[in-house]
Short mmCIF file of C-alpha atoms (C1' of nucleotides) in Angstrom, two decimals:
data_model
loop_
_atom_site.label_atom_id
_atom_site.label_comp_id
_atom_site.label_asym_id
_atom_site.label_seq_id
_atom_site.Cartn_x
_atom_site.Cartn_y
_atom_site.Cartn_z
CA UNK A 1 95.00 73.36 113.50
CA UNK A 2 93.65 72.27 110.26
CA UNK A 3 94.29 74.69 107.00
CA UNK A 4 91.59 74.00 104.83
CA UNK A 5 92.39 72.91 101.60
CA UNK A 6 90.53 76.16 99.88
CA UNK A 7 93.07 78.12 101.92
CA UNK A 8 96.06 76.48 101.29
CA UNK A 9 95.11 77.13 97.54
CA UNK A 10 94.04 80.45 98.04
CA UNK A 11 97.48 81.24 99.36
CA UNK A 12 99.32 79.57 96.46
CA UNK A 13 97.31 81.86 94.13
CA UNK A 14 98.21 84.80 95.77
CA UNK A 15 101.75 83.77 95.75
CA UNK A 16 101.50 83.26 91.87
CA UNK A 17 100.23 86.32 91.10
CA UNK A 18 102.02 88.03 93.08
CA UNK A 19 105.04 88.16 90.33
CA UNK A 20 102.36 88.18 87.22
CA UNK A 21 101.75 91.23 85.28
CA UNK A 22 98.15 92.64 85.77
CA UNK A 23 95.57 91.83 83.31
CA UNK A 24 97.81 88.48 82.88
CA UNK A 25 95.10 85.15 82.81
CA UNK A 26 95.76 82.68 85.45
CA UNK A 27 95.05 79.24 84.56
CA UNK A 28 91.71 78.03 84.14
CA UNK A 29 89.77 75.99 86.84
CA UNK A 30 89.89 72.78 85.10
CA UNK A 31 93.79 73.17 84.84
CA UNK A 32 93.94 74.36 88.91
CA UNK A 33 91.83 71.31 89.45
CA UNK A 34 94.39 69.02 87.92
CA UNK A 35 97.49 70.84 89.72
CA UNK A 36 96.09 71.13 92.91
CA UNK A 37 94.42 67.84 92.86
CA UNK A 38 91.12 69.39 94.00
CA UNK A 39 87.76 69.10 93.00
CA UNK A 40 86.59 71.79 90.38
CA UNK A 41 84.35 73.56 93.09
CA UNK A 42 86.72 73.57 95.72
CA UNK A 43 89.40 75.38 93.37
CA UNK A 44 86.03 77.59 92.60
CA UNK A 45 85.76 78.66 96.13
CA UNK A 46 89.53 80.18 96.32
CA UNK A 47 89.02 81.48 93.19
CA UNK A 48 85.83 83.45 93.96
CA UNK A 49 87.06 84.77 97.23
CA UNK A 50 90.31 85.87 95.82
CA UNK A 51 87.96 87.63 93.01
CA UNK A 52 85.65 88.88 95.88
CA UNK A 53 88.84 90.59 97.60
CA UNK A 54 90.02 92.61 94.54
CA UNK A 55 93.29 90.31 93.61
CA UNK A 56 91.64 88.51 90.62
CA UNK A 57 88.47 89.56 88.36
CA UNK A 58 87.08 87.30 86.28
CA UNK A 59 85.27 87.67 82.50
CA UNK A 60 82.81 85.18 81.86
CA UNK A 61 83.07 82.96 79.11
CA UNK A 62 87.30 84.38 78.90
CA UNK A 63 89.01 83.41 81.42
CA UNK A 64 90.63 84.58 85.09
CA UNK A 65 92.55 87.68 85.00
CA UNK A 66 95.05 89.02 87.89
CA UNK A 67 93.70 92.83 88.63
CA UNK A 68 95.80 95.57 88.95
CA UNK A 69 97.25 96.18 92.39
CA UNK A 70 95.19 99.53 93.27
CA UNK A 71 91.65 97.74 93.01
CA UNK A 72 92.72 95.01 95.85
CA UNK A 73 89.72 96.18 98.27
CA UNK A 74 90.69 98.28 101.46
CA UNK A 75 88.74 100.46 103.79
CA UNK A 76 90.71 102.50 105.94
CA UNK A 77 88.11 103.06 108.34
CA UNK A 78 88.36 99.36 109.49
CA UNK A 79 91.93 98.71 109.60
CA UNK A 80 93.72 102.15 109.98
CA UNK A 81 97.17 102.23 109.41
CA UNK A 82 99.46 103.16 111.93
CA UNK A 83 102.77 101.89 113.39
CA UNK A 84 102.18 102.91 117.20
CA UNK A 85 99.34 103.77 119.66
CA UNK A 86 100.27 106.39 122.84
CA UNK A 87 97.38 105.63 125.50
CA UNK A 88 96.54 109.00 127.12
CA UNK A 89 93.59 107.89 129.74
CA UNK A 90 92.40 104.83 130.97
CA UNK A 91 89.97 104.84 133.00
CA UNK A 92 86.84 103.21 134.32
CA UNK A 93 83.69 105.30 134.93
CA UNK A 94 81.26 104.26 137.27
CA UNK A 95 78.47 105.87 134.63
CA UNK A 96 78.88 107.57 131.31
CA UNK A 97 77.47 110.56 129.43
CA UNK A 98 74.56 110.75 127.30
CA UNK A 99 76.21 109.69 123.58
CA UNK A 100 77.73 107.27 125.07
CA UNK A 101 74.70 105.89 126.66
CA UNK A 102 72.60 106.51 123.55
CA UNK A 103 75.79 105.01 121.33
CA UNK A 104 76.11 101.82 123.70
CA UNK A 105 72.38 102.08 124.39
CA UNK A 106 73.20 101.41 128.05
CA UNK A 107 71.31 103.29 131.02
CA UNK A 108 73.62 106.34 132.35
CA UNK A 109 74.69 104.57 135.38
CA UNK A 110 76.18 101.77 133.75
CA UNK A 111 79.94 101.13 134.12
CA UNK A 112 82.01 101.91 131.13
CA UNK A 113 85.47 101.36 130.33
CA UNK A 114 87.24 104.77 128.59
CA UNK A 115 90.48 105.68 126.99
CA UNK A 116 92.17 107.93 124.68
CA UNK A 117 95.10 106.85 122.62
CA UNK A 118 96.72 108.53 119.75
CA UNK A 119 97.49 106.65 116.83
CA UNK A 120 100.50 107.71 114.78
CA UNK A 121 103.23 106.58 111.75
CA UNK A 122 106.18 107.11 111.08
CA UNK A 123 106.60 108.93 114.44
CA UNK A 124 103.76 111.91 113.31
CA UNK A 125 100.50 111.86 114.70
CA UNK A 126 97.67 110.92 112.62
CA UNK A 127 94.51 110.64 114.84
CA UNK A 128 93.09 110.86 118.46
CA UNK A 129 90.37 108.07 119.49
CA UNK A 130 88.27 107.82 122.02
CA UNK A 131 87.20 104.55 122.95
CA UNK A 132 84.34 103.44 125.17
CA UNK A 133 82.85 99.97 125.96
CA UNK A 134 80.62 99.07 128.62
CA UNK A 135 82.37 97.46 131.61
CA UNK A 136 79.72 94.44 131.87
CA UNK A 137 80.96 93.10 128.46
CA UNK A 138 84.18 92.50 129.29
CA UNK A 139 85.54 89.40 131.01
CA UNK A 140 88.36 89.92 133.57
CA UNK A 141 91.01 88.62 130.89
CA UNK A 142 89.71 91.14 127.76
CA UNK A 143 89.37 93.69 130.22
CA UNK A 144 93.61 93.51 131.39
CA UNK A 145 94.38 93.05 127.88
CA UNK A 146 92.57 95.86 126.47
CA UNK A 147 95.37 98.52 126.86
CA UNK A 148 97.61 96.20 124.81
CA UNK A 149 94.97 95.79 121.92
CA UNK A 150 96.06 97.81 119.06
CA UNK A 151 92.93 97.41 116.75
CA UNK A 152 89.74 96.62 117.56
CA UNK A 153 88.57 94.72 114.98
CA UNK A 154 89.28 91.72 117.20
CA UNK A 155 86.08 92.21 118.72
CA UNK A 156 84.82 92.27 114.87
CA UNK A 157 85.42 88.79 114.60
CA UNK A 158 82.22 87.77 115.01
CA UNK A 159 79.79 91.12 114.55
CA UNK A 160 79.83 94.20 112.30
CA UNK A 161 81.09 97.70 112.32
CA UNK A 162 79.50 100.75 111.01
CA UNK A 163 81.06 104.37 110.39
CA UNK A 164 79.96 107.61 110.40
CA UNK A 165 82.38 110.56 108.55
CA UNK A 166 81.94 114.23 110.13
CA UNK A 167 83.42 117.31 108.90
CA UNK A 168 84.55 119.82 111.86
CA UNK A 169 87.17 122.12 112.88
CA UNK A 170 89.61 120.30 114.77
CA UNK A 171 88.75 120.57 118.80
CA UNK A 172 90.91 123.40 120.51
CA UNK A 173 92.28 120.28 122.44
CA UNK A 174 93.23 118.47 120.17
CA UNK A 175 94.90 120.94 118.02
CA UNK A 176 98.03 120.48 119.66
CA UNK A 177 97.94 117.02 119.69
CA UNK A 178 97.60 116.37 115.87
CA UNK A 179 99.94 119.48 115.26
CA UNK A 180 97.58 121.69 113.39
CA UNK A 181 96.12 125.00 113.71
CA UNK A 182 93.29 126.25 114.83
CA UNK A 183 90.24 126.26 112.42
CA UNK A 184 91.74 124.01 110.31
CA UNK A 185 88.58 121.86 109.06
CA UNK A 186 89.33 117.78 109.92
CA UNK A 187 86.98 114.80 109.94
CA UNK A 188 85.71 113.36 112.42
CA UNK A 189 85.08 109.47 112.54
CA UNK A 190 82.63 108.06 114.27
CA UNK A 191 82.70 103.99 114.50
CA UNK A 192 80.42 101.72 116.62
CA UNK A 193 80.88 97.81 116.60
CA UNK A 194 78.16 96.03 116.83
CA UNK A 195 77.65 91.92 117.73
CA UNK A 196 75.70 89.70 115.59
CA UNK A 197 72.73 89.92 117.93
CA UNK A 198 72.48 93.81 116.67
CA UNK A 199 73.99 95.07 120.71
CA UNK A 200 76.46 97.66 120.21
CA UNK A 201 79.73 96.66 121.80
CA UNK A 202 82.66 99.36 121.44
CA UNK A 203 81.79 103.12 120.41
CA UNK A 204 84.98 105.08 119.21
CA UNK A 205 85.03 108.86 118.05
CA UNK A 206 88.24 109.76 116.39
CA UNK A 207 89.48 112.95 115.38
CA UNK A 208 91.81 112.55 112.71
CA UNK A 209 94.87 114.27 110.79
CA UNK A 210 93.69 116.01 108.01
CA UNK A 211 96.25 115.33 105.23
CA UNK A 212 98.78 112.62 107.13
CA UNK A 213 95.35 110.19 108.19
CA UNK A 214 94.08 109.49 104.56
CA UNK A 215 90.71 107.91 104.46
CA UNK A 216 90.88 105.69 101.85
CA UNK A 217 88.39 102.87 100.55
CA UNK A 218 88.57 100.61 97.17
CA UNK A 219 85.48 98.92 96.97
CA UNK B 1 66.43 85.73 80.65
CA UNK B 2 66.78 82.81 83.24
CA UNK B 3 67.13 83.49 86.36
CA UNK B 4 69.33 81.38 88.72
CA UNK B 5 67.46 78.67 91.15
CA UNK B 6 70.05 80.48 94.17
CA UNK B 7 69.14 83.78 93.15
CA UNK B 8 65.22 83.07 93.11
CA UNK B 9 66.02 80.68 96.39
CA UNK B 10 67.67 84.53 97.55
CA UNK B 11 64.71 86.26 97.07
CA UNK B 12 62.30 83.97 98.47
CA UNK B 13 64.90 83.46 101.84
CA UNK B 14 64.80 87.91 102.09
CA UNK B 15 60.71 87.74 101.68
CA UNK B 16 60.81 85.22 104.30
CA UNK B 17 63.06 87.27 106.43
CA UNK B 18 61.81 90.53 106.14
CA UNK B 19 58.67 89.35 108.51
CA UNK B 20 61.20 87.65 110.98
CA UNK B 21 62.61 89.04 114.35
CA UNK B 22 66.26 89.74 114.51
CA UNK B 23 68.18 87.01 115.56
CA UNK B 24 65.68 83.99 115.03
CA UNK B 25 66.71 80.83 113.76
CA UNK B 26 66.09 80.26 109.93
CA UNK B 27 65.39 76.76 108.91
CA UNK B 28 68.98 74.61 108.31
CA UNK B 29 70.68 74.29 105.07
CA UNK B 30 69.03 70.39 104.86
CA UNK B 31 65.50 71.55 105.74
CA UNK B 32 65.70 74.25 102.60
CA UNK B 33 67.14 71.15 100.55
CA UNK B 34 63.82 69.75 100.87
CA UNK B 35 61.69 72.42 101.02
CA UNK B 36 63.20 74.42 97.74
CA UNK B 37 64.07 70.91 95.83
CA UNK B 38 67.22 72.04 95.34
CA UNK B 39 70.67 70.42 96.32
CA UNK B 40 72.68 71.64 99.46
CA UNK B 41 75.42 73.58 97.93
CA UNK B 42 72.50 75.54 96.04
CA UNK B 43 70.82 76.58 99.08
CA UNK B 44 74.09 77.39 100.51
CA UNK B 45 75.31 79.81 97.91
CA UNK B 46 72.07 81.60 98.13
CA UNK B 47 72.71 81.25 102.53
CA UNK B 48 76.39 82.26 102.16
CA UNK B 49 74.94 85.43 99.10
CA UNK B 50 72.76 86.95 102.39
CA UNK B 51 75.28 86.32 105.12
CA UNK B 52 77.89 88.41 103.02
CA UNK B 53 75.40 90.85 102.45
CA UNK B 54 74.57 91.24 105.80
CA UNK B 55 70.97 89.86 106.10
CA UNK B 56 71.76 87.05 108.28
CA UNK B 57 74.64 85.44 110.13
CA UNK B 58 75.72 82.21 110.94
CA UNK B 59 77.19 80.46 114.74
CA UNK B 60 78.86 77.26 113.23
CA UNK B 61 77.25 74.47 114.42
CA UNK B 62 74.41 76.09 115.73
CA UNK B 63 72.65 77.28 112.98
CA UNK B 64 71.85 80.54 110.76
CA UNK B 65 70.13 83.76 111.84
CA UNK B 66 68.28 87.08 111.34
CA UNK B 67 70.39 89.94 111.71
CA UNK B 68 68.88 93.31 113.11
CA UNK B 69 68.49 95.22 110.26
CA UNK B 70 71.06 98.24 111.48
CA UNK B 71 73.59 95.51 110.00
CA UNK B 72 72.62 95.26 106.68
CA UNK B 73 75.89 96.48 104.63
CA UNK B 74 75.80 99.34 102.85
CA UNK B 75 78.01 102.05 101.37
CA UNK B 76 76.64 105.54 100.64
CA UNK B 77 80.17 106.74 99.06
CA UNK B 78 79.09 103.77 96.50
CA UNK B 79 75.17 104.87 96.26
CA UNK B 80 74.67 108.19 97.51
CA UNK B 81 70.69 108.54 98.33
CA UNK B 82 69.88 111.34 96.97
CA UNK B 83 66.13 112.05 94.48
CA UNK B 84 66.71 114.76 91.79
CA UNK B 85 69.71 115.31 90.36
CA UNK B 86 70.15 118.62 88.18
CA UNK B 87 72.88 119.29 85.69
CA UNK B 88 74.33 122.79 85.89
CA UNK B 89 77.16 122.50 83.07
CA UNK B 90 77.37 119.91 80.24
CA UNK B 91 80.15 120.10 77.67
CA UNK B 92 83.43 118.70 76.24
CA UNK B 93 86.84 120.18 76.31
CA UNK B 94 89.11 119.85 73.80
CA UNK B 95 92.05 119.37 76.62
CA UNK B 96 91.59 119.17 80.57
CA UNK B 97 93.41 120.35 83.84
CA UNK B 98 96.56 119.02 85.33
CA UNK B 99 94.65 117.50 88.04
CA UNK B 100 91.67 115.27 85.73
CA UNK B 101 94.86 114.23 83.38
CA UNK B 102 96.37 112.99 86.26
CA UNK B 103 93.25 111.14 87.73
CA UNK B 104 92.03 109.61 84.63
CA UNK B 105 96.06 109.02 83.25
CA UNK B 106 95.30 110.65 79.92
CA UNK B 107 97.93 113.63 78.21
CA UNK B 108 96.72 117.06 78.88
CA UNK B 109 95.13 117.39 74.97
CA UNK B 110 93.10 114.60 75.45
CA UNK B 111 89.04 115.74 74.97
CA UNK B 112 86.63 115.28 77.88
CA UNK B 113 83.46 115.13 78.82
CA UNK B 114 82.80 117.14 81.94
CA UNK B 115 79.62 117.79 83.93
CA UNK B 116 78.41 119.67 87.00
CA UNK B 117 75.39 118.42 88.56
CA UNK B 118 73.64 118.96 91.63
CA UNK B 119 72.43 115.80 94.08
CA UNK B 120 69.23 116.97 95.84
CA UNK B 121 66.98 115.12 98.28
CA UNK B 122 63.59 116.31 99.58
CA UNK B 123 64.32 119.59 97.70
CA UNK B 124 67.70 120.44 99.86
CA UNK B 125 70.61 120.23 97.76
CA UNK B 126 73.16 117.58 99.41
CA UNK B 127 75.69 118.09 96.92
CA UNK B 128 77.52 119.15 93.86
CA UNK B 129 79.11 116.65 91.84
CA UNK B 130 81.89 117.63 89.18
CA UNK B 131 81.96 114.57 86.47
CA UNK B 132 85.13 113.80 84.17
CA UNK B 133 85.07 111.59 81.66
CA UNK B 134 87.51 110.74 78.94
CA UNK B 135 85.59 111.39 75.52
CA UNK B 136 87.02 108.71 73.49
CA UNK B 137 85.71 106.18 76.22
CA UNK B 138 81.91 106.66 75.25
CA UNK B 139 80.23 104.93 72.49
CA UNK B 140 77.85 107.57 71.07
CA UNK B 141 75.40 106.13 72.67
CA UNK B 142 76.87 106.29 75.86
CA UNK B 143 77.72 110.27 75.19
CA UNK B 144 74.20 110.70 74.45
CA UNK B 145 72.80 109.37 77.67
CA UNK B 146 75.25 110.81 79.97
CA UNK B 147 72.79 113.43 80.87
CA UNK B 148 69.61 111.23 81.56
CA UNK B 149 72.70 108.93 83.75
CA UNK B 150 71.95 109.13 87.81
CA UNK B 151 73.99 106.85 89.12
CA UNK B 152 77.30 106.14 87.57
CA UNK B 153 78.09 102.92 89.09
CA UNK B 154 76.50 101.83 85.56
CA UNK B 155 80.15 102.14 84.73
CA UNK B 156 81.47 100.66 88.02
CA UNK B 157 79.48 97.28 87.15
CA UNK B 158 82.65 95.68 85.43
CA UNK B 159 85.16 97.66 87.60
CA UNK B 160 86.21 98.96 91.02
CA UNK B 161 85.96 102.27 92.48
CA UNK B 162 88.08 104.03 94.98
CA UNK B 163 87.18 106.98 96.90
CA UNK B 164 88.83 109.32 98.92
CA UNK B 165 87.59 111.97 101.89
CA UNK B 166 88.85 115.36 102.59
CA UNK B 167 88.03 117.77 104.50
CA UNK B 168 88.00 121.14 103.26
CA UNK B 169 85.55 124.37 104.28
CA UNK B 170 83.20 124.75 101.58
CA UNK B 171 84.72 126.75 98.21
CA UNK B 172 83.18 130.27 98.04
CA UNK B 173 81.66 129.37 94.41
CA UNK B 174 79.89 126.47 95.93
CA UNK B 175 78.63 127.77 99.51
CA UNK B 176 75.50 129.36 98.38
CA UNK B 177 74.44 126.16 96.03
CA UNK B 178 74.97 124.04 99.20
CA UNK B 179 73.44 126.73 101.62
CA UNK B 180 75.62 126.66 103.97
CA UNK B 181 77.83 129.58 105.34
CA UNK B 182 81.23 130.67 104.35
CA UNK B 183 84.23 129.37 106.35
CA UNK B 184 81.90 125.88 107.25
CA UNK B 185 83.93 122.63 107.05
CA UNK B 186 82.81 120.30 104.23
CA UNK B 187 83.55 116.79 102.85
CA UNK B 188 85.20 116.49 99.62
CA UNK B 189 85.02 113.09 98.35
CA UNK B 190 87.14 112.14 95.05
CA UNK B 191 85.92 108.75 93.35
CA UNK B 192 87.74 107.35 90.46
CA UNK B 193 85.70 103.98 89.22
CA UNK B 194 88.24 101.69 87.20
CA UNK B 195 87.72 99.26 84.80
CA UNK B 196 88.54 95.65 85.18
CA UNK B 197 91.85 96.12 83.52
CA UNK B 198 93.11 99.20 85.95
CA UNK B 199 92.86 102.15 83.87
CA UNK B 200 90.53 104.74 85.25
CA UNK B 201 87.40 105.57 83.56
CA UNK B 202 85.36 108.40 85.58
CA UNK B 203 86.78 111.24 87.78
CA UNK B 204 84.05 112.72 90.30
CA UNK B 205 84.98 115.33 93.03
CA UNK B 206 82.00 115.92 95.20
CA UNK B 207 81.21 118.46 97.73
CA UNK B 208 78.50 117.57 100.08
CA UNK B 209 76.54 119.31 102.43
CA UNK B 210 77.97 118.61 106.29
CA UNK B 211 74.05 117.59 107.40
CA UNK B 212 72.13 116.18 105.09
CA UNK B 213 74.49 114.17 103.11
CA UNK B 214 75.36 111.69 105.77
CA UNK B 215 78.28 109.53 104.71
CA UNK B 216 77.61 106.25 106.42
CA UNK B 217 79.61 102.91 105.80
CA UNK B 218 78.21 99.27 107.17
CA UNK B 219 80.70 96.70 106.95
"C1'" DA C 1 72.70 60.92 119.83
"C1'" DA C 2 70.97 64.21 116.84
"C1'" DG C 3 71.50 68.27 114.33
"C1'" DT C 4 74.21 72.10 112.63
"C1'" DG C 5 77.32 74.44 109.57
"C1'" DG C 6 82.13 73.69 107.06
"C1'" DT C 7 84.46 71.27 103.71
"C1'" DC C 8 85.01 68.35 99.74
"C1'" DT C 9 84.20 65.22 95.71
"C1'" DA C 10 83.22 63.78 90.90
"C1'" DG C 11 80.57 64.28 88.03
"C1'" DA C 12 76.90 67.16 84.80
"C1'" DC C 13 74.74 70.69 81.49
"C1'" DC C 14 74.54 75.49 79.94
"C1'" DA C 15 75.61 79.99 77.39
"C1'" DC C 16 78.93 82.46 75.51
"C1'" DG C 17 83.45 84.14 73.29
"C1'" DC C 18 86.87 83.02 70.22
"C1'" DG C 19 89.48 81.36 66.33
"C1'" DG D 1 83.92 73.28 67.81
"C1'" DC D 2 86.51 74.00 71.83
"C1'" DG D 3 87.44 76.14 76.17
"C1'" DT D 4 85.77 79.20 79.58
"C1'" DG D 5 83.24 80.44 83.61
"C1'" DG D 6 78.25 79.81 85.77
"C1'" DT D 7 75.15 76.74 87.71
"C1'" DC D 8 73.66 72.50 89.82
"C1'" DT D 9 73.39 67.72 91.77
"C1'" DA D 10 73.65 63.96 95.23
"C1'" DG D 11 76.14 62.33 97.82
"C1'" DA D 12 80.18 62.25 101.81
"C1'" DC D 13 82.93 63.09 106.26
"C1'" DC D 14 84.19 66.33 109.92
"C1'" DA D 15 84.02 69.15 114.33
"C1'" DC D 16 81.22 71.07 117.20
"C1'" DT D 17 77.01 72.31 120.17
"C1'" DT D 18 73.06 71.04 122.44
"C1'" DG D 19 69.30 68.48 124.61
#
DNA sequence: AAGTGGTCTAGACCACGCG
DNA sequence: GCGTGGTCTAGACCACTTG
């Protein structure tokens, strides 16, 4: 298992910035290059993806400068945070109903995998998902270890994801689950990951807290 | 004004593209060498610009690839699509509310610039935008064209910008402007863009209408 | 064996900001 | 005039997939 040098310097930047002041300059490349005993453009490409991540910004013609902790780049919709996931259901349906075959873009007697989990922190609960992926697309081994997956995004790896944000009032089942009342207005999130070829591989509608499941993105 | 041999390399690879089926095979990094006259790690940067982007993808030693267009990245919280945009209220305040003093981390007596505009697409309104902005951050120039201004990541060009999602049901004052009903749940989106040094520049809170202004993230 | 992308080097010239 | 980041070159070796 081979660290590529890039990384390894990537990760000693992060570590030296991680005590620096924002708006403090790093050193300049030519310096890195000397330290690090790395070519200038290899000492370029940990700089630029540090820069490209939010920890470092960079003024032409200045210098390197160490950004302020709130713009590091997050989205919330791809990596929610939570601390635990309760799985309701889990089941597998011998066809599926018609979002999900439009979603998966599957015929309606294809086998799908389903479950419900709740995701919550800190012992509250801040959203219900509902998860469906076509049976067919799972090998034997993915398909045992799906109920210990905790974020989906594994499946990511190697494709994209794309969200959807819906206003409603929370569903009169789910009230109870997220702990509010009824009619209180609640978004609903609706994510579908996709594989490089462009075929949709997991659909997920979630229905999430509406003050404790903060949708958050620095971009 | 020069413009980069990868960024006209860029342009040339998404003409080439655009005619292309998803998920066929691009020529390799060594046959645009020759056919561009331009080194490998040229050619790359302008590869590696697209794949980040979302135009293509790569399979490591296989080669590089069309995506399907649905995977093109995009971000409508950062560009909203929207054709007309009409400014209800346009004036400065000689101090602002608890809440804008908090978001833009100026004292309460400090003068702003506030608008109230309206986002409209295909003549439906898709929704109202309330704009703060820190007087003594505008050149005169700037203050001057604020009005004429559609798109304010203008400002966001040497920054970040964070946004945030509520729901809420529409505000009374706002329902008819959106056309939409009393008591129907909304998003609420507050965006702060930053500049490169962390302190926050503009303060929008949006309301948008639950149909037509579709908040859709590619990633 | 041939071809691909992934990494890396050791140089180079440029435009621009700053003192 | 010096130092910075931005661009660019012409090579190199590697691990891996595929015919």
């Amino acid at each position: 298992m081979k660290i590529p040098l890039y990384q390894q310097i990537k990760d000693k930047i992060i570590a030296m910035i991680d005590i620096m002041e924002p708006n403090a300059s790093i050193p300049s490349e030519r310096d890195f290059t000397d330290h690090f005993q790395a070519s200038r453009m290899t000492v370029r490409k940990a700089i630029n993806e540090l820069v490209d991540e939010g920890y470092l910004y960079r003024d032409a013609n200045r210098g390197t400068f160490v950004s302020d902790k709130r713009l590091i780049k997050k989205n919330s919709l791809l990596t929610p945070e939570f601390d635990k996931h309760t799985i309701l259901y889990f089941d597998v349906k011998a066809s599926c109903g018609e979002d999900v075959s439009l979603k998966l873009n599957i015929s309606r007697d294809t086998s799908v995998v389903r479950f419900i989990r709740i995701l919550s922190k800190d012992n509250i609960n801040i959203a219900l998902e509902e998860v469906y992926i076509a049976r067919n697309q799972l090998t034997d081994d993915a398909f045992n270890d799906l109920p210990k997956l905790e974020n989906f995004n594994a499946f990511f790896n190697r494709g994209s994801a794309s969200f959807t944000v819906i206003p409603m009032l929370v569903p009169i089942k789910y009230a109870n689950l997220l702990g509010v009342k009824l009619e209180t207005p609640i978004l609903s999130i609706e994510s579908i990951i996709y594989k490089n070829d462009g075929s949709p591989l997991v659909y997920i509608k979630s229905f999430n807290h509406p003050v404790y499941r903060l949708i958050e993105i620095t971009d």
